[in-house]
Structure formats: C-alpha cells, structure tokens
PDB file of C-alpha atoms in Angstrom:
ATOM      1  CA  LEU A 144      93.404  86.780  73.941  1.00 85.00           C
ATOM      2  CA  THR A 145      93.424  83.306  75.371  1.00 92.00           C
ATOM      3  CA  PRO A 146      92.075  82.975  78.922  1.00 94.00           C
ATOM      4  CA  ALA A 147      95.652  82.665  80.202  1.00 92.00           C
ATOM      5  CA  GLN A 148      96.784  85.791  78.258  1.00 88.00           C
ATOM      6  CA  GLU A 149      93.758  87.714  79.701  1.00 87.00           C
ATOM      7  CA  SER A 150      94.654  86.591  83.083  1.00 87.00           C
ATOM      8  CA  ASP A 151      98.242  87.741  82.590  1.00 83.00           C
ATOM      9  CA  ARG A 152      96.914  91.056  81.251  1.00 78.00           C
ATOM     10  CA  ARG A 153      94.695  91.611  84.221  1.00 75.00           C
ATOM     11  CA  ALA A 154      97.655  90.901  86.572  1.00 73.00           C
ATOM     12  CA  GLY A 155      99.868  93.395  84.603  1.00 70.00           C
ATOM     13  CA  ARG A 156     102.193  90.727  83.159  1.00 77.00           C
ATOM     14  CA  LEU A 157     101.866  91.595  79.476  1.00 82.00           C
ATOM     15  CA  TYR A 158     104.328  94.000  77.789  1.00 82.00           C
ATOM     16  CA  PHE A 159     105.570  94.732  74.260  1.00 83.00           C
ATOM     17  CA  SER A 160     109.258  94.216  73.605  1.00 83.00           C
ATOM     18  CA  CYS A 161     111.187  95.201  70.485  1.00 85.00           C
ATOM     19  CA  HIS A 162     114.111  92.925  69.504  1.00 83.00           C
ATOM     20  CA  THR A 163     116.792  93.924  67.022  1.00 85.00           C
ATOM     21  CA  THR A 164     119.972  92.235  65.745  1.00 85.00           C
ATOM     22  CA  ALA A 165     121.993  94.585  67.973  1.00 84.00           C
ATOM     23  CA  ARG A 166     119.822  93.955  71.066  1.00 78.00           C
ATOM     24  CA  PRO A 167     118.455  90.367  70.674  1.00 80.00           C
ATOM     25  CA  GLY A 168     117.283  90.349  74.301  1.00 76.00           C
ATOM     26  CA  GLY A 169     115.088  93.381  73.679  1.00 72.00           C
ATOM     27  CA  GLY A 170     115.935  97.015  73.177  1.00 70.00           C
ATOM     28  CA  SER A 171     112.805  98.721  74.381  1.00 74.00           C
ATOM     29  CA  ARG A 172     109.760  97.504  76.468  1.00 73.00           C
ATOM     30  CA  GLY A 173     106.375  98.943  77.074  1.00 79.00           C
ATOM     31  CA  GLN A 174     103.835  97.609  79.661  1.00 76.00           C
ATOM     32  CA  ILE A 175     100.342  96.853  78.283  1.00 83.00           C
ATOM     33  CA  LEU A 176      97.718  98.446  80.567  1.00 86.00           C
ATOM     34  CA  GLY A 177      93.883  98.031  80.544  1.00 84.00           C
ATOM     35  CA  PRO A 178      91.469 100.896  80.408  1.00 86.00           C
ATOM     36  CA  GLY A 179      91.941 103.173  83.376  1.00 93.00           C
ATOM     37  CA  GLU A 180      94.961 101.335  84.787  1.00 93.00           C
ATOM     38  CA  ARG A 181      97.904 103.363  85.875  1.00 94.00           C
ATOM     39  CA  LEU A 182     101.618 102.420  85.891  1.00 93.00           C
ATOM     40  CA  TYR A 183     104.188 103.621  88.445  1.00 96.00           C
ATOM     41  CA  THR A 184     107.871 102.633  88.326  1.00 95.00           C
ATOM     42  CA  ALA A 185     110.715 102.936  90.642  1.00 98.00           C
ATOM     43  CA  GLN A 186     114.576 102.656  90.042  1.00 98.00           C
ATOM     44  CA  LEU A 187     116.164 101.564  93.318  1.00 98.00           C
ATOM     45  CA  SER A 188     119.504 102.594  94.516  1.00 98.00           C
ATOM     46  CA  GLY A 189     121.456 103.129  97.760  1.00 98.00           C
ATOM     47  CA  ALA A 190     121.927 106.839  96.974  1.00 98.00           C
ATOM     48  CA  GLN A 191     118.118 107.248  97.558  1.00 98.00           C
ATOM     49  CA  GLU A 192     118.298 105.861 101.119  1.00 98.00           C
ATOM     50  CA  VAL A 193     117.956 108.207 104.048  1.00 97.00           C
ATOM     51  CA  PRO A 194     120.867 108.519 104.775  1.00 97.00           C
ATOM     52  CA  PRO A 195     122.458 107.287 101.531  1.00 98.00           C
ATOM     53  CA  VAL A 196     124.085 103.770 101.517  1.00 97.00           C
ATOM     54  CA  THR A 197     127.154 102.907  99.483  1.00 98.00           C
ATOM     55  CA  THR A 198     126.187  99.684  97.621  1.00 98.00           C
ATOM     56  CA  ALA A 199     126.401  98.154  94.172  1.00 97.00           C
ATOM     57  CA  ALA A 200     122.827  96.943  94.528  1.00 98.00           C
ATOM     58  CA  THR A 201     120.200  98.159  92.163  1.00 97.00           C
ATOM     59  CA  GLY A 202     116.532  97.286  91.504  1.00 97.00           C
ATOM     60  CA  THR A 203     113.421  98.088  89.509  1.00 96.00           C
ATOM     61  CA  PHE A 204     109.824  97.928  90.629  1.00 96.00           C
ATOM     62  CA  ALA A 205     106.665  98.336  88.597  1.00 93.00           C
ATOM     63  CA  VAL A 206     103.139  98.908  90.159  1.00 95.00           C
ATOM     64  CA  ILE A 207      99.907  98.856  88.181  1.00 92.00           C
ATOM     65  CA  VAL A 208      96.958 100.456  89.903  1.00 95.00           C
ATOM     66  CA  ASN A 209      93.600  98.977  88.692  1.00 94.00           C
ATOM     67  CA  ALA A 210      90.992 101.209  87.162  1.00 94.00           C
ATOM     68  CA  ALA A 211      88.842 101.388  90.395  1.00 96.00           C
ATOM     69  CA  GLY A 212      92.083 102.611  92.286  1.00 97.00           C
ATOM     70  CA  ASP A 213      91.485 100.063  95.057  1.00 97.00           C
ATOM     71  CA  SER A 214      94.141  97.508  94.202  1.00 96.00           C
ATOM     72  CA  MET A 215      97.654  97.455  92.871  1.00 96.00           C
ATOM     73  CA  SER A 216      99.711  94.617  91.316  1.00 92.00           C
ATOM     74  CA  TYR A 217     103.489  94.838  91.790  1.00 94.00           C
ATOM     75  CA  GLU A 218     106.567  93.186  90.372  1.00 91.00           C
ATOM     76  CA  GLY A 219     110.219  93.838  91.074  1.00 95.00           C
ATOM     77  CA  ILE A 220     113.754  92.744  90.811  1.00 95.00           C
ATOM     78  CA  VAL A 221     116.777  93.541  92.951  1.00 97.00           C
ATOM     79  CA  GLN A 222     120.354  92.464  92.397  1.00 97.00           C
ATOM     80  CA  GLY A 223     123.782  92.921  93.797  1.00 98.00           C
ATOM     81  CA  LEU A 224     122.630  93.105  97.400  1.00 98.00           C
ATOM     82  CA  SER A 225     125.121  92.587 100.255  1.00 97.00           C
ATOM     83  CA  GLY A 226     123.139  89.639 101.335  1.00 97.00           C
ATOM     84  CA  ALA A 227     119.714  88.121 101.184  1.00 96.00           C
ATOM     85  CA  PRO A 228     116.875  90.627 101.557  1.00 97.00           C
ATOM     86  CA  THR A 229     115.538  90.555 105.217  1.00 96.00           C
ATOM     87  CA  GLY A 230     112.564  92.760 104.445  1.00 96.00           C
ATOM     88  CA  MET A 231     110.899  94.746 101.632  1.00 97.00           C
ATOM     89  CA  HIS A 232     108.244  97.375 102.141  1.00 98.00           C
ATOM     90  CA  PHE A 233     106.153 100.129 100.555  1.00 98.00           C
ATOM     91  CA  HIS A 234     106.710 103.221 102.680  1.00 98.00           C
ATOM     92  CA  ARG A 235     104.922 106.617 102.772  1.00 98.00           C
ATOM     93  CA  GLY A 236     107.328 109.476 102.248  1.00 97.00           C
ATOM     94  CA  ALA A 237     108.491 112.040  99.725  1.00 97.00           C
ATOM     95  CA  ALA A 238     111.858 111.615  97.989  1.00 97.00           C
ATOM     96  CA  GLY A 239     114.616 112.228 100.566  1.00 96.00           C
ATOM     97  CA  VAL A 240     112.260 111.736 103.583  1.00 97.00           C
ATOM     98  CA  ALA A 241     112.055 108.418 105.596  1.00 96.00           C
ATOM     99  CA  GLY A 242     108.624 107.347 106.244  1.00 97.00           C
ATOM    100  CA  PRO A 243     106.480 104.625 107.871  1.00 97.00           C
ATOM    101  CA  VAL A 244     105.744 101.251 106.347  1.00 97.00           C
ATOM    102  CA  VAL A 245     102.412 101.131 104.474  1.00 97.00           C
ATOM    103  CA  TYR A 246     102.581  97.583 103.124  1.00 97.00           C
ATOM    104  CA  ALA A 247     104.917  94.679 103.754  1.00 97.00           C
ATOM    105  CA  ILE A 248     105.951  92.763 100.572  1.00 96.00           C
ATOM    106  CA  THR A 249     105.547  88.876 101.098  1.00 89.00           C
ATOM    107  CA  PRO A 250     107.470  86.732 100.441  1.00 83.00           C
ATOM    108  CA  VAL A 251     110.777  88.537 100.530  1.00 87.00           C
ATOM    109  CA  GLY A 252     113.078  87.599  97.636  1.00 92.00           C
ATOM    110  CA  THR A 253     114.933  89.089  94.700  1.00 95.00           C
ATOM    111  CA  THR A 254     111.950  88.997  92.397  1.00 94.00           C
ATOM    112  CA  PRO A 255     108.934  89.897  94.458  1.00 95.00           C
ATOM    113  CA  SER A 256     105.404  90.076  92.990  1.00 92.00           C
ATOM    114  CA  GLY A 257     101.950  90.232  94.247  1.00 93.00           C
ATOM    115  CA  THR A 258      98.687  92.153  94.684  1.00 94.00           C
ATOM    116  CA  GLN A 259      97.802  94.536  97.473  1.00 96.00           C
ATOM    117  CA  ALA A 260      94.487  96.254  98.321  1.00 97.00           C
ATOM    118  CA  LEU A 261      94.769 100.110  98.398  1.00 97.00           C
ATOM    119  CA  VAL A 262      92.984 102.435 100.758  1.00 96.00           C
ATOM    120  CA  PRO A 263      92.140 105.882  99.390  1.00 97.00           C
ATOM    121  CA  ALA A 264      94.790 107.696 101.440  1.00 96.00           C
ATOM    122  CA  ASP A 265      97.526 105.449 100.013  1.00 96.00           C
ATOM    123  CA  LEU A 266      96.245 106.006  96.502  1.00 97.00           C
ATOM    124  CA  VAL A 267      96.522 109.713  97.020  1.00 97.00           C
ATOM    125  CA  SER A 268     100.137 109.340  98.388  1.00 97.00           C
ATOM    126  CA  LEU A 269     100.984 107.144  95.395  1.00 97.00           C
ATOM    127  CA  MET A 270      99.543 109.601  92.895  1.00 97.00           C
ATOM    128  CA  GLY A 271     101.540 112.339  94.603  1.00 97.00           C
ATOM    129  CA  SER A 272     104.839 110.305  94.324  1.00 97.00           C
ATOM    130  CA  SER A 273     104.943 109.872  98.102  1.00 98.00           C
ATOM    131  CA  ILE A 274     105.209 106.143  98.166  1.00 98.00           C
ATOM    132  CA  TYR A 275     108.608 104.333  97.909  1.00 98.00           C
ATOM    133  CA  VAL A 276     109.980 100.844  97.893  1.00 98.00           C
ATOM    134  CA  ASN A 277     112.674  99.923 100.485  1.00 98.00           C
ATOM    135  CA  VAL A 278     114.718  96.768 100.520  1.00 98.00           C
ATOM    136  CA  HIS A 279     116.522  95.722 103.732  1.00 97.00           C
ATOM    137  CA  THR A 280     119.433  93.417 104.329  1.00 97.00           C
ATOM    138  CA  SER A 281     121.320  92.366 107.463  1.00 97.00           C
ATOM    139  CA  ALA A 282     124.162  94.731 106.585  1.00 97.00           C
ATOM    140  CA  ASN A 283     121.707  97.548 105.990  1.00 98.00           C
ATOM    141  CA  ALA A 284     118.854  97.098 108.474  1.00 97.00           C
ATOM    142  CA  GLY A 285     117.358 100.525 107.608  1.00 96.00           C
ATOM    143  CA  GLY A 286     117.483  99.697 103.913  1.00 98.00           C
ATOM    144  CA  GLU A 287     120.081  99.016 101.278  1.00 98.00           C
ATOM    145  CA  VAL A 288     118.222 100.280  98.225  1.00 98.00           C
ATOM    146  CA  ARG A 289     115.229 102.541  97.809  1.00 98.00           C
ATOM    147  CA  GLY A 290     113.148 103.849  94.912  1.00 98.00           C
ATOM    148  CA  GLN A 291     110.361 106.431  94.721  1.00 98.00           C
ATOM    149  CA  LEU A 292     107.310 105.284  92.763  1.00 98.00           C
ATOM    150  CA  ILE A 293     106.628 107.699  89.859  1.00 98.00           C
ATOM    151  CA  ARG A 294     103.691 107.567  87.445  1.00 96.00           C
ATOM    152  CA  ARG A 295     104.725 106.776  83.887  1.00 90.00           C
TER     153      ARG A 295
END
C-alpha cells in the first residue's frame, strides 16, 4: 500500500466493491479491517426512535473499533431529513430504550465522520449492542432517525 492508502486503511476508509454490468455503481461492498479491528453498523430509521417517528429519512453508520479497543472511527450518511440536522449523538441504550448521550458527533451534517476515544464501559456497551446513533432535527428534537450499532 502507498502511505496514503495505509492512512486510509488505518482510518477505516478502504473497502472492496464488486461492480457488474447490471450494477455499475457497485452491487456489493465489504469493509477492509486491520488485524483485531471490529466493525459495527447501524441502519437508521424513524421507526427505531422512542417513540417512533413518521419520516422518509434514512441513514447508515459504520464504526470501526481499533484492535486495542480504546478508539473508534465512524462514518455515516443520512438523507431525506425534514430539515438540516441539529444534533447527532451516540447514545447508550438497548434497542427500543431511550438512553443518555455518550458522545456528540461534530461537526453535524449529512455525512459525518471522525474518530472518538472509547472508555472501557462504552466498549462493553458497544459490544453488547447497547450503543445507538440518533440524528435530531428542528421538527424532531428528540430524534428523527435512530439506529442500533450491531457487530458485523
């Protein structure tokens, strides 16, 4: 790998994509992980909010936890929101349960990405599928779309 590719791999930005005539944009995709890294993904929807929200908005988040378990890189995309996102957070809570904010996502936008240090308790929550992503808008201050992070 070139130094730039190695930097992208360490940041969790390398993936394999299979393109076909029927799907020239890519029909399947697989994230490339380093030794000991773990991938968690979330599919965001209004139906997962507590209480559920009627919205056409959707989103996807991917989180890669480093081999040491003390840091995570994340990347996401949300679309179809009722307005600009006013906040994005990682929350602690099981599916169907509202929980407290664990980490704020900065800057807020429709394609957030970044790196966050993890404390052991949050790693345990993540491993137990008890961390979720919540996206807030003015019309839905409690959250318009939410998705539980699940290990892949």
